[in-house]
Amino acid sequence: MGEPVRWRPLAHGDAPRVAGLLAVCERADRTGDRRGAQDVLDGWAASGIDLAAGTTSAWAGPEPVAYAVTRAREHADPVHEMTLDLVVHPAHRTPGVIAHLLHGCRRTAARRHRERFGGTPLELHVRTHGHQRWLAEALDAAGYRRVRGYRGMRIDLAEHAPAAGADGAPGLPTGTALVPFEDRYDALLLAARNEIFARNPGSVPMTPATWRHSVTGSPYFRPESSLLLLSADGREVLCYLLATELADTGRERELYLANAGTRPDLHGRGLYRTVFTRTLARAKDRGYRWAVMDVDSTNAMATGGFYERLGARTFRTWTGHALELTRGLPRP
């Protein structure tokens, strides 16, 4: 570790070596982050990421030992929430390297924010795994607030998945249809997602391009395991649950329940329970052993024990950190 590090922006050709760094960090932190080189490239192709203007990385010889990626959002309504992806090799988690990384993030984020949204408020957001105490404490020292908690939960489908049609959930409204995702429903689904989350704090509308890249066009999306509840006329999505799967988890198959929503005027009617339990039954029939989800600690169903009653158990935790930069943004 005696060799001084060199700092520079990331480039697409760095993806294989960055994947190697991620593998080293995963062995130390056990967060479940198993991105290969193609996964890294797919992530960098997301809207709001600019490798030349929005990243930094530290190199010791030919290998990266740390990096930070800033991702700008498409809207600032009323706050621009910019997310950070931070990684540091276990042997290089020194105060100097971490401070340099976090300070660089502030300056880069402030510059990119001014270019996009002028004088609107800016917040930087980072999520840490329960095993990443080193990063959580560094964020505390840098002035970030711990704003939200998340629980990673999983259901053993061999024990808890109901048989199709025997889930004990309420029946579906007359005329509605529960169907797997198909591309012809993509625009309806995006419209439903944006309407459902319009009033959620921190949520912004997703554009078709971002939606397609991040959700229904992702290589990990599993349309056959994602269910939509359609209205009687077929023109609206009333409730949905979308699933993904890593290409290679290295263990028994896991279906990740990634995105869900119910129209606000239909809350309390048991629609989500029906869609959820039938998703579990379908996953079991398709050979999955586990159903996995990350649940927001402010979610009413999470605090009410909904998932526990269906057999879910917590196996990991996450914390959301935020730094407000409303005034006094650092100059580039």
mmCIF file of C-alpha atoms in Angstrom:
data_model
loop_
_atom_site.group_PDB
_atom_site.id
_atom_site.type_symbol
_atom_site.label_atom_id
_atom_site.label_comp_id
_atom_site.label_asym_id
_atom_site.label_seq_id
_atom_site.Cartn_x
_atom_site.Cartn_y
_atom_site.Cartn_z
ATOM 1 C CA MET A 1 0.000 0.000 0.000
ATOM 2 C CA GLY A 2 3.044 2.273 -0.090
ATOM 3 C CA GLU A 3 2.597 3.242 -3.729
ATOM 4 C CA PRO A 4 0.843 6.627 -4.103
ATOM 5 C CA VAL A 5 -2.493 6.557 -5.870
ATOM 6 C CA ARG A 6 -3.290 8.427 -9.081
ATOM 7 C CA TRP A 7 -6.713 9.990 -9.587
ATOM 8 C CA ARG A 8 -8.572 10.197 -12.886
ATOM 9 C CA PRO A 9 -12.113 9.805 -14.302
ATOM 10 C CA LEU A 10 -13.324 6.337 -15.160
ATOM 11 C CA ALA A 11 -13.458 5.131 -18.780
ATOM 12 C CA HIS A 12 -15.409 2.328 -20.435
ATOM 13 C CA GLY A 13 -12.242 0.274 -20.857
ATOM 14 C CA ASP A 14 -11.872 0.157 -17.064
ATOM 15 C CA ALA A 15 -14.925 -2.084 -16.607
ATOM 16 C CA PRO A 16 -13.055 -5.438 -16.265
ATOM 17 C CA ARG A 17 -10.673 -4.044 -13.648
ATOM 18 C CA VAL A 18 -13.508 -2.296 -11.806
ATOM 19 C CA ALA A 19 -15.344 -5.631 -11.703
ATOM 20 C CA GLY A 20 -12.216 -7.125 -10.140
ATOM 21 C CA LEU A 21 -12.223 -4.394 -7.482
ATOM 22 C CA LEU A 22 -15.887 -5.063 -6.761
ATOM 23 C CA ALA A 23 -15.132 -8.770 -6.286
ATOM 24 C CA VAL A 24 -12.441 -7.953 -3.701
ATOM 25 C CA CYS A 25 -14.804 -5.594 -1.861
ATOM 26 C CA GLU A 26 -17.610 -8.176 -1.927
ATOM 27 C CA ARG A 27 -15.412 -10.733 -0.194
ATOM 28 C CA ALA A 28 -14.750 -8.186 2.559
ATOM 29 C CA ASP A 29 -18.183 -6.547 2.888
ATOM 30 C CA ARG A 30 -20.602 -9.358 1.893
ATOM 31 C CA THR A 31 -23.189 -6.958 0.463
ATOM 32 C CA GLY A 32 -24.373 -9.216 -2.373
ATOM 33 C CA ASP A 33 -22.832 -6.945 -5.034
ATOM 34 C CA ARG A 34 -21.685 -9.403 -7.699
ATOM 35 C CA ARG A 35 -21.310 -7.199 -10.758
ATOM 36 C CA GLY A 36 -19.231 -8.508 -13.624
ATOM 37 C CA ALA A 37 -17.689 -6.348 -16.342
ATOM 38 C CA GLN A 38 -20.865 -6.309 -18.465
ATOM 39 C CA ASP A 39 -22.961 -5.446 -15.409
ATOM 40 C CA VAL A 40 -20.639 -2.512 -14.736
ATOM 41 C CA LEU A 41 -20.971 -1.275 -18.310
ATOM 42 C CA ASP A 42 -24.761 -1.646 -18.209
ATOM 43 C CA GLY A 43 -24.859 0.452 -15.045
ATOM 44 C CA TRP A 44 -22.681 3.161 -16.556
ATOM 45 C CA ALA A 45 -25.072 3.401 -19.522
ATOM 46 C CA ALA A 46 -27.878 4.655 -17.271
ATOM 47 C CA SER A 47 -29.328 8.110 -17.781
ATOM 48 C CA GLY A 48 -27.605 10.741 -15.644
ATOM 49 C CA ILE A 49 -24.152 9.095 -15.627
ATOM 50 C CA ASP A 50 -21.291 10.816 -17.431
ATOM 51 C CA LEU A 51 -17.984 8.976 -16.998
ATOM 52 C CA ALA A 52 -15.796 11.848 -18.140
ATOM 53 C CA ALA A 53 -17.579 14.593 -16.203
ATOM 54 C CA GLY A 54 -19.136 12.744 -13.276
ATOM 55 C CA THR A 55 -16.700 10.145 -11.970
ATOM 56 C CA THR A 56 -13.335 9.828 -10.257
ATOM 57 C CA SER A 57 -11.141 6.842 -9.491
ATOM 58 C CA ALA A 58 -7.904 6.079 -7.665
ATOM 59 C CA TRP A 59 -5.296 3.750 -9.155
ATOM 60 C CA ALA A 60 -2.300 1.996 -7.620
ATOM 61 C CA GLY A 61 -0.228 0.764 -10.531
ATOM 62 C CA PRO A 62 -2.529 -0.888 -13.105
ATOM 63 C CA GLU A 63 -5.383 -1.562 -10.676
ATOM 64 C CA PRO A 64 -8.194 0.677 -9.380
ATOM 65 C CA VAL A 65 -8.426 0.926 -5.605
ATOM 66 C CA ALA A 66 -11.369 3.330 -5.281
ATOM 67 C CA TYR A 67 -13.959 5.080 -7.386
ATOM 68 C CA ALA A 68 -17.038 7.279 -7.153
ATOM 69 C CA VAL A 69 -19.831 7.674 -9.706
ATOM 70 C CA THR A 70 -22.343 10.526 -9.484
ATOM 71 C CA ARG A 71 -25.738 10.049 -11.107
ATOM 72 C CA ALA A 72 -27.900 13.088 -11.813
ATOM 73 C CA ARG A 73 -31.666 12.747 -11.881
ATOM 74 C CA GLU A 74 -33.846 13.887 -14.745
ATOM 75 C CA HIS A 75 -35.979 16.204 -12.603
ATOM 76 C CA ALA A 76 -35.553 18.497 -9.607
ATOM 77 C CA ASP A 77 -39.011 18.791 -8.081
ATOM 78 C CA PRO A 78 -38.416 20.521 -5.762
ATOM 79 C CA VAL A 79 -35.009 19.025 -4.823
ATOM 80 C CA HIS A 80 -32.396 17.495 -7.074
ATOM 81 C CA GLU A 81 -31.395 14.200 -5.444
ATOM 82 C CA MET A 82 -28.097 13.008 -6.899
ATOM 83 C CA THR A 83 -27.022 9.454 -6.056
ATOM 84 C CA LEU A 84 -23.460 8.283 -5.431
ATOM 85 C CA ASP A 85 -21.854 4.882 -5.979
ATOM 86 C CA LEU A 86 -18.749 4.671 -3.752
ATOM 87 C CA VAL A 87 -16.260 1.797 -3.622
ATOM 88 C CA VAL A 88 -12.877 1.552 -1.828
ATOM 89 C CA HIS A 89 -10.524 -1.428 -1.708
ATOM 90 C CA PRO A 90 -10.261 -2.759 1.882
ATOM 91 C CA ALA A 91 -6.505 -2.105 1.958
ATOM 92 C CA HIS A 92 -6.995 1.533 0.925
ATOM 93 C CA ARG A 93 -9.760 2.602 3.318
ATOM 94 C CA THR A 94 -7.606 5.286 4.863
ATOM 95 C CA PRO A 95 -8.952 8.635 6.056
ATOM 96 C CA GLY A 96 -7.054 10.374 3.267
ATOM 97 C CA VAL A 97 -8.450 8.275 0.410
ATOM 98 C CA ILE A 98 -12.011 8.341 1.739
ATOM 99 C CA ALA A 99 -11.923 12.092 2.423
ATOM 100 C CA HIS A 100 -10.537 12.777 -1.052
ATOM 101 C CA LEU A 101 -13.294 10.655 -2.580
ATOM 102 C CA LEU A 102 -16.120 12.326 -0.641
ATOM 103 C CA HIS A 103 -14.779 15.830 -1.221
ATOM 104 C CA GLY A 104 -14.473 15.092 -4.935
ATOM 105 C CA CYS A 105 -18.066 13.892 -4.981
ATOM 106 C CA ARG A 106 -19.280 17.158 -3.462
ATOM 107 C CA ARG A 107 -17.428 19.274 -6.008
ATOM 108 C CA THR A 108 -18.411 17.114 -8.979
ATOM 109 C CA ALA A 109 -22.043 16.885 -7.905
ATOM 110 C CA ALA A 110 -22.246 20.642 -7.332
ATOM 111 C CA ARG A 111 -20.833 21.396 -10.773
ATOM 112 C CA ARG A 112 -23.156 18.946 -12.535
ATOM 113 C CA HIS A 113 -26.101 20.231 -10.523
ATOM 114 C CA ARG A 114 -25.453 23.857 -11.540
ATOM 115 C CA GLU A 115 -25.286 22.816 -15.193
ATOM 116 C CA ARG A 116 -28.678 21.082 -15.000
ATOM 117 C CA PHE A 117 -30.825 22.798 -12.418
ATOM 118 C CA GLY A 118 -29.255 26.142 -11.505
ATOM 119 C CA GLY A 119 -30.250 27.396 -8.071
ATOM 120 C CA THR A 120 -32.546 24.553 -6.985
ATOM 121 C CA PRO A 121 -31.637 22.661 -3.790
ATOM 122 C CA LEU A 122 -29.271 19.700 -4.103
ATOM 123 C CA GLU A 123 -29.015 16.574 -1.966
ATOM 124 C CA LEU A 124 -26.470 13.782 -2.272
ATOM 125 C CA HIS A 125 -27.768 10.292 -1.481
ATOM 126 C CA VAL A 126 -25.795 7.142 -0.643
ATOM 127 C CA ARG A 127 -26.972 3.741 0.576
ATOM 128 C CA THR A 128 -24.778 1.566 2.808
ATOM 129 C CA HIS A 129 -25.100 -2.116 3.657
ATOM 130 C CA GLY A 130 -25.122 -3.164 7.301
ATOM 131 C CA HIS A 131 -21.627 -4.640 6.838
ATOM 132 C CA GLN A 132 -20.231 -1.351 5.485
ATOM 133 C CA ARG A 133 -19.698 0.297 8.833
ATOM 134 C CA TRP A 134 -16.513 1.911 7.554
ATOM 135 C CA LEU A 135 -18.460 3.837 4.916
ATOM 136 C CA ALA A 136 -21.409 4.710 7.169
ATOM 137 C CA GLU A 137 -19.066 6.230 9.750
ATOM 138 C CA ALA A 138 -17.163 8.150 7.073
ATOM 139 C CA LEU A 139 -20.443 9.589 5.795
ATOM 140 C CA ASP A 140 -21.410 10.568 9.365
ATOM 141 C CA ALA A 141 -18.114 12.409 9.750
ATOM 142 C CA ALA A 142 -18.656 14.179 6.403
ATOM 143 C CA GLY A 143 -22.004 15.588 7.532
ATOM 144 C CA TYR A 144 -24.424 13.117 5.941
ATOM 145 C CA ARG A 145 -27.614 12.299 7.867
ATOM 146 C CA ARG A 146 -28.976 8.793 8.245
ATOM 147 C CA VAL A 147 -32.423 9.387 6.779
ATOM 148 C CA ARG A 148 -33.989 5.991 6.157
ATOM 149 C CA GLY A 149 -33.557 2.303 6.851
ATOM 150 C CA TYR A 150 -34.245 -0.692 4.632
ATOM 151 C CA ARG A 151 -34.585 -4.382 5.403
ATOM 152 C CA GLY A 152 -33.604 -7.080 2.985
ATOM 153 C CA MET A 153 -36.158 -9.876 3.407
ATOM 154 C CA ARG A 154 -36.529 -13.278 1.803
ATOM 155 C CA ILE A 155 -39.114 -16.014 1.675
ATOM 156 C CA ASP A 156 -38.238 -19.695 1.416
ATOM 157 C CA LEU A 157 -40.590 -20.762 -1.363
ATOM 158 C CA ALA A 158 -40.166 -24.416 -0.477
ATOM 159 C CA GLU A 159 -41.900 -23.706 2.837
ATOM 160 C CA HIS A 160 -44.093 -20.654 2.420
ATOM 161 C CA ALA A 161 -45.226 -20.213 -1.191
ATOM 162 C CA PRO A 162 -48.975 -20.937 -1.518
ATOM 163 C CA ALA A 163 -50.259 -23.117 -4.295
ATOM 164 C CA ALA A 164 -51.820 -21.167 -7.151
ATOM 165 C CA GLY A 165 -55.475 -20.469 -6.372
ATOM 166 C CA ALA A 166 -55.066 -21.384 -2.679
ATOM 167 C CA ASP A 167 -53.426 -18.241 -1.301
ATOM 168 C CA GLY A 168 -56.215 -17.087 1.009
ATOM 169 C CA ALA A 169 -56.061 -13.604 -0.541
ATOM 170 C CA PRO A 170 -59.168 -11.695 -1.588
ATOM 171 C CA GLY A 171 -60.520 -12.358 -5.054
ATOM 172 C CA LEU A 172 -59.856 -9.959 -7.902
ATOM 173 C CA PRO A 173 -62.451 -7.359 -8.915
ATOM 174 C CA THR A 174 -64.931 -8.546 -11.522
ATOM 175 C CA GLY A 175 -63.613 -8.255 -15.060
ATOM 176 C CA THR A 176 -60.007 -7.531 -14.125
ATOM 177 C CA ALA A 177 -57.191 -9.752 -15.370
ATOM 178 C CA LEU A 178 -53.892 -10.758 -13.762
ATOM 179 C CA VAL A 179 -51.341 -11.234 -16.535
ATOM 180 C CA PRO A 180 -47.574 -11.590 -16.952
ATOM 181 C CA PHE A 181 -45.771 -8.575 -18.381
ATOM 182 C CA GLU A 182 -45.568 -8.201 -22.147
ATOM 183 C CA ASP A 183 -44.024 -5.352 -24.123
ATOM 184 C CA ARG A 184 -47.464 -4.205 -25.269
ATOM 185 C CA TYR A 185 -48.206 -3.198 -21.656
ATOM 186 C CA ASP A 186 -45.010 -1.170 -21.209
ATOM 187 C CA ALA A 187 -46.510 2.300 -21.765
ATOM 188 C CA LEU A 188 -49.510 1.512 -19.537
ATOM 189 C CA LEU A 189 -47.212 0.249 -16.804
ATOM 190 C CA LEU A 190 -44.966 3.316 -16.897
ATOM 191 C CA ALA A 191 -48.011 5.606 -16.739
ATOM 192 C CA ALA A 192 -49.286 3.664 -13.720
ATOM 193 C CA ARG A 193 -45.899 3.822 -12.005
ATOM 194 C CA ASN A 194 -45.627 7.587 -12.448
ATOM 195 C CA GLU A 195 -49.190 8.159 -11.246
ATOM 196 C CA ILE A 196 -48.850 5.868 -8.219
ATOM 197 C CA PHE A 197 -45.643 7.482 -6.991
ATOM 198 C CA ALA A 198 -46.454 11.086 -7.955
ATOM 199 C CA ARG A 199 -47.046 12.135 -4.328
ATOM 200 C CA ASN A 200 -44.238 10.131 -2.733
ATOM 201 C CA PRO A 201 -41.491 12.309 -1.214
ATOM 202 C CA GLY A 202 -38.373 12.263 -3.373
ATOM 203 C CA SER A 203 -40.059 10.475 -6.265
ATOM 204 C CA VAL A 204 -39.855 11.952 -9.763
ATOM 205 C CA PRO A 205 -41.490 10.816 -13.020
ATOM 206 C CA MET A 206 -39.459 8.326 -15.042
ATOM 207 C CA THR A 207 -39.032 8.958 -18.754
ATOM 208 C CA PRO A 208 -39.637 6.108 -21.216
ATOM 209 C CA ALA A 209 -35.900 5.878 -21.937
ATOM 210 C CA THR A 210 -34.910 5.602 -18.279
ATOM 211 C CA TRP A 211 -37.759 3.203 -17.516
ATOM 212 C CA ARG A 212 -36.784 0.935 -20.363
ATOM 213 C CA HIS A 213 -33.085 0.950 -19.476
ATOM 214 C CA SER A 214 -33.521 0.519 -15.741
ATOM 215 C CA VAL A 215 -36.612 -1.678 -15.516
ATOM 216 C CA THR A 216 -38.382 -3.475 -18.364
ATOM 217 C CA GLY A 217 -35.401 -3.460 -20.738
ATOM 218 C CA SER A 218 -32.865 -4.597 -18.150
ATOM 219 C CA PRO A 219 -31.185 -7.946 -18.876
ATOM 220 C CA TYR A 220 -32.170 -9.021 -15.354
ATOM 221 C CA PHE A 221 -35.880 -8.285 -15.749
ATOM 222 C CA ARG A 222 -38.050 -11.407 -15.723
ATOM 223 C CA PRO A 223 -41.297 -10.577 -17.584
ATOM 224 C CA GLU A 224 -42.714 -14.085 -17.156
ATOM 225 C CA SER A 225 -42.457 -13.707 -13.351
ATOM 226 C CA SER A 226 -43.797 -10.118 -13.249
ATOM 227 C CA LEU A 227 -47.570 -9.741 -12.830
ATOM 228 C CA LEU A 228 -49.886 -6.870 -13.761
ATOM 229 C CA LEU A 229 -53.493 -6.462 -12.660
ATOM 230 C CA LEU A 230 -55.342 -4.876 -15.578
ATOM 231 C CA SER A 231 -58.647 -2.998 -15.380
ATOM 232 C CA ALA A 232 -61.763 -4.524 -16.928
ATOM 233 C CA ASP A 233 -61.311 -2.480 -20.102
ATOM 234 C CA GLY A 234 -57.590 -3.302 -20.272
ATOM 235 C CA ARG A 235 -56.594 0.357 -20.380
ATOM 236 C CA GLU A 236 -55.061 0.718 -16.914
ATOM 237 C CA VAL A 237 -52.656 -1.133 -14.647
ATOM 238 C CA LEU A 238 -54.276 -1.201 -11.208
ATOM 239 C CA CYS A 239 -51.521 -3.040 -9.339
ATOM 240 C CA TYR A 240 -48.203 -4.603 -10.335
ATOM 241 C CA LEU A 241 -45.197 -6.514 -9.028
ATOM 242 C CA LEU A 242 -42.061 -6.689 -11.180
ATOM 243 C CA ALA A 243 -39.251 -9.190 -10.682
ATOM 244 C CA THR A 244 -35.591 -9.507 -11.623
ATOM 245 C CA GLU A 245 -32.958 -12.214 -11.349
ATOM 246 C CA LEU A 246 -29.195 -12.012 -11.360
ATOM 247 C CA ALA A 247 -27.673 -13.992 -14.194
ATOM 248 C CA ASP A 248 -25.541 -16.040 -11.791
ATOM 249 C CA THR A 249 -26.105 -15.882 -8.035
ATOM 250 C CA GLY A 250 -23.821 -18.795 -7.285
ATOM 251 C CA ARG A 251 -26.538 -20.472 -5.209
ATOM 252 C CA GLU A 252 -30.171 -21.612 -5.432
ATOM 253 C CA ARG A 253 -32.265 -19.414 -7.721
ATOM 254 C CA GLU A 254 -33.526 -16.159 -6.241
ATOM 255 C CA LEU A 255 -36.309 -14.025 -7.667
ATOM 256 C CA TYR A 256 -35.917 -10.396 -6.594
ATOM 257 C CA LEU A 257 -39.207 -8.534 -6.169
ATOM 258 C CA ALA A 258 -37.940 -5.198 -7.379
ATOM 259 C CA ASN A 259 -40.850 -2.860 -8.143
ATOM 260 C CA ALA A 260 -44.424 -2.795 -6.903
ATOM 261 C CA GLY A 261 -47.335 -0.391 -6.766
ATOM 262 C CA THR A 262 -51.090 -0.091 -6.330
ATOM 263 C CA ARG A 263 -53.278 2.807 -7.404
ATOM 264 C CA PRO A 264 -53.881 4.947 -4.289
ATOM 265 C CA ASP A 265 -57.686 4.842 -4.648
ATOM 266 C CA LEU A 266 -57.543 1.042 -4.484
ATOM 267 C CA HIS A 267 -55.510 0.714 -1.288
ATOM 268 C CA GLY A 268 -57.021 -1.466 1.419
ATOM 269 C CA ARG A 269 -58.813 -3.865 -0.935
ATOM 270 C CA GLY A 270 -56.269 -6.676 -0.787
ATOM 271 C CA LEU A 271 -55.136 -6.289 -4.387
ATOM 272 C CA TYR A 272 -51.436 -6.200 -3.551
ATOM 273 C CA ARG A 273 -51.733 -9.256 -1.303
ATOM 274 C CA THR A 274 -53.364 -11.164 -4.141
ATOM 275 C CA VAL A 275 -50.746 -10.113 -6.696
ATOM 276 C CA PHE A 276 -47.935 -10.797 -4.203
ATOM 277 C CA THR A 277 -49.057 -14.288 -3.203
ATOM 278 C CA ARG A 278 -49.756 -15.329 -6.763
ATOM 279 C CA THR A 279 -46.299 -14.086 -7.739
ATOM 280 C CA LEU A 280 -44.843 -16.359 -5.058
ATOM 281 C CA ALA A 281 -46.832 -19.340 -6.327
ATOM 282 C CA ARG A 282 -45.721 -18.624 -9.893
ATOM 283 C CA ALA A 283 -42.074 -18.285 -8.802
ATOM 284 C CA LYS A 284 -42.196 -21.618 -7.001
ATOM 285 C CA ASP A 285 -43.695 -23.297 -10.073
ATOM 286 C CA ARG A 286 -40.863 -21.840 -12.180
ATOM 287 C CA GLY A 287 -38.177 -23.375 -9.977
ATOM 288 C CA TYR A 288 -37.156 -20.520 -7.707
ATOM 289 C CA ARG A 289 -36.159 -21.329 -4.129
ATOM 290 C CA TRP A 290 -36.186 -17.804 -2.699
ATOM 291 C CA ALA A 291 -38.198 -14.611 -3.149
ATOM 292 C CA VAL A 292 -36.146 -11.589 -2.066
ATOM 293 C CA MET A 293 -37.089 -7.940 -1.522
ATOM 294 C CA ASP A 294 -35.720 -4.772 0.081
ATOM 295 C CA VAL A 295 -38.399 -3.074 2.181
ATOM 296 C CA ASP A 296 -38.413 0.609 3.149
ATOM 297 C CA SER A 297 -38.705 1.052 6.920
ATOM 298 C CA THR A 298 -41.424 3.682 6.367
ATOM 299 C CA ASN A 299 -43.539 1.271 4.309
ATOM 300 C CA ALA A 300 -46.867 0.746 6.080
ATOM 301 C CA MET A 301 -46.942 -2.944 5.170
ATOM 302 C CA ALA A 302 -43.427 -3.410 6.521
ATOM 303 C CA THR A 303 -44.254 -1.839 9.865
ATOM 304 C CA GLY A 304 -47.534 -3.751 10.038
ATOM 305 C CA GLY A 305 -45.975 -7.198 9.681
ATOM 306 C CA PHE A 306 -47.460 -7.947 6.244
ATOM 307 C CA TYR A 307 -44.335 -9.645 4.913
ATOM 308 C CA GLU A 308 -43.594 -11.584 8.099
ATOM 309 C CA ARG A 309 -47.074 -13.103 7.997
ATOM 310 C CA LEU A 310 -46.251 -14.455 4.553
ATOM 311 C CA GLY A 311 -43.031 -16.056 5.782
ATOM 312 C CA ALA A 312 -40.475 -13.315 5.032
ATOM 313 C CA ARG A 313 -37.456 -12.968 7.310
ATOM 314 C CA THR A 314 -34.855 -10.189 7.473
ATOM 315 C CA PHE A 315 -31.362 -11.221 6.374
ATOM 316 C CA ARG A 316 -29.674 -7.885 5.612
ATOM 317 C CA THR A 317 -30.086 -4.196 6.362
ATOM 318 C CA TRP A 318 -29.378 -0.983 4.458
ATOM 319 C CA THR A 319 -29.208 2.666 5.515
ATOM 320 C CA GLY A 320 -29.910 5.685 3.343
ATOM 321 C CA HIS A 321 -27.642 8.705 3.913
ATOM 322 C CA ALA A 322 -28.249 12.249 2.638
ATOM 323 C CA LEU A 323 -26.217 15.444 2.522
ATOM 324 C CA GLU A 324 -28.095 18.703 1.922
ATOM 325 C CA LEU A 325 -26.259 21.246 -0.212
ATOM 326 C CA THR A 326 -28.945 23.894 -0.547
ATOM 327 C CA ARG A 327 -26.590 26.816 0.025
ATOM 328 C CA GLY A 328 -22.873 27.324 -0.218
ATOM 329 C CA LEU A 329 -22.300 24.799 -2.982
ATOM 330 C CA PRO A 330 -18.547 24.384 -3.533
ATOM 331 C CA ARG A 331 -17.207 25.950 -6.700
ATOM 332 C CA PRO A 332 -15.603 23.672 -9.303
#
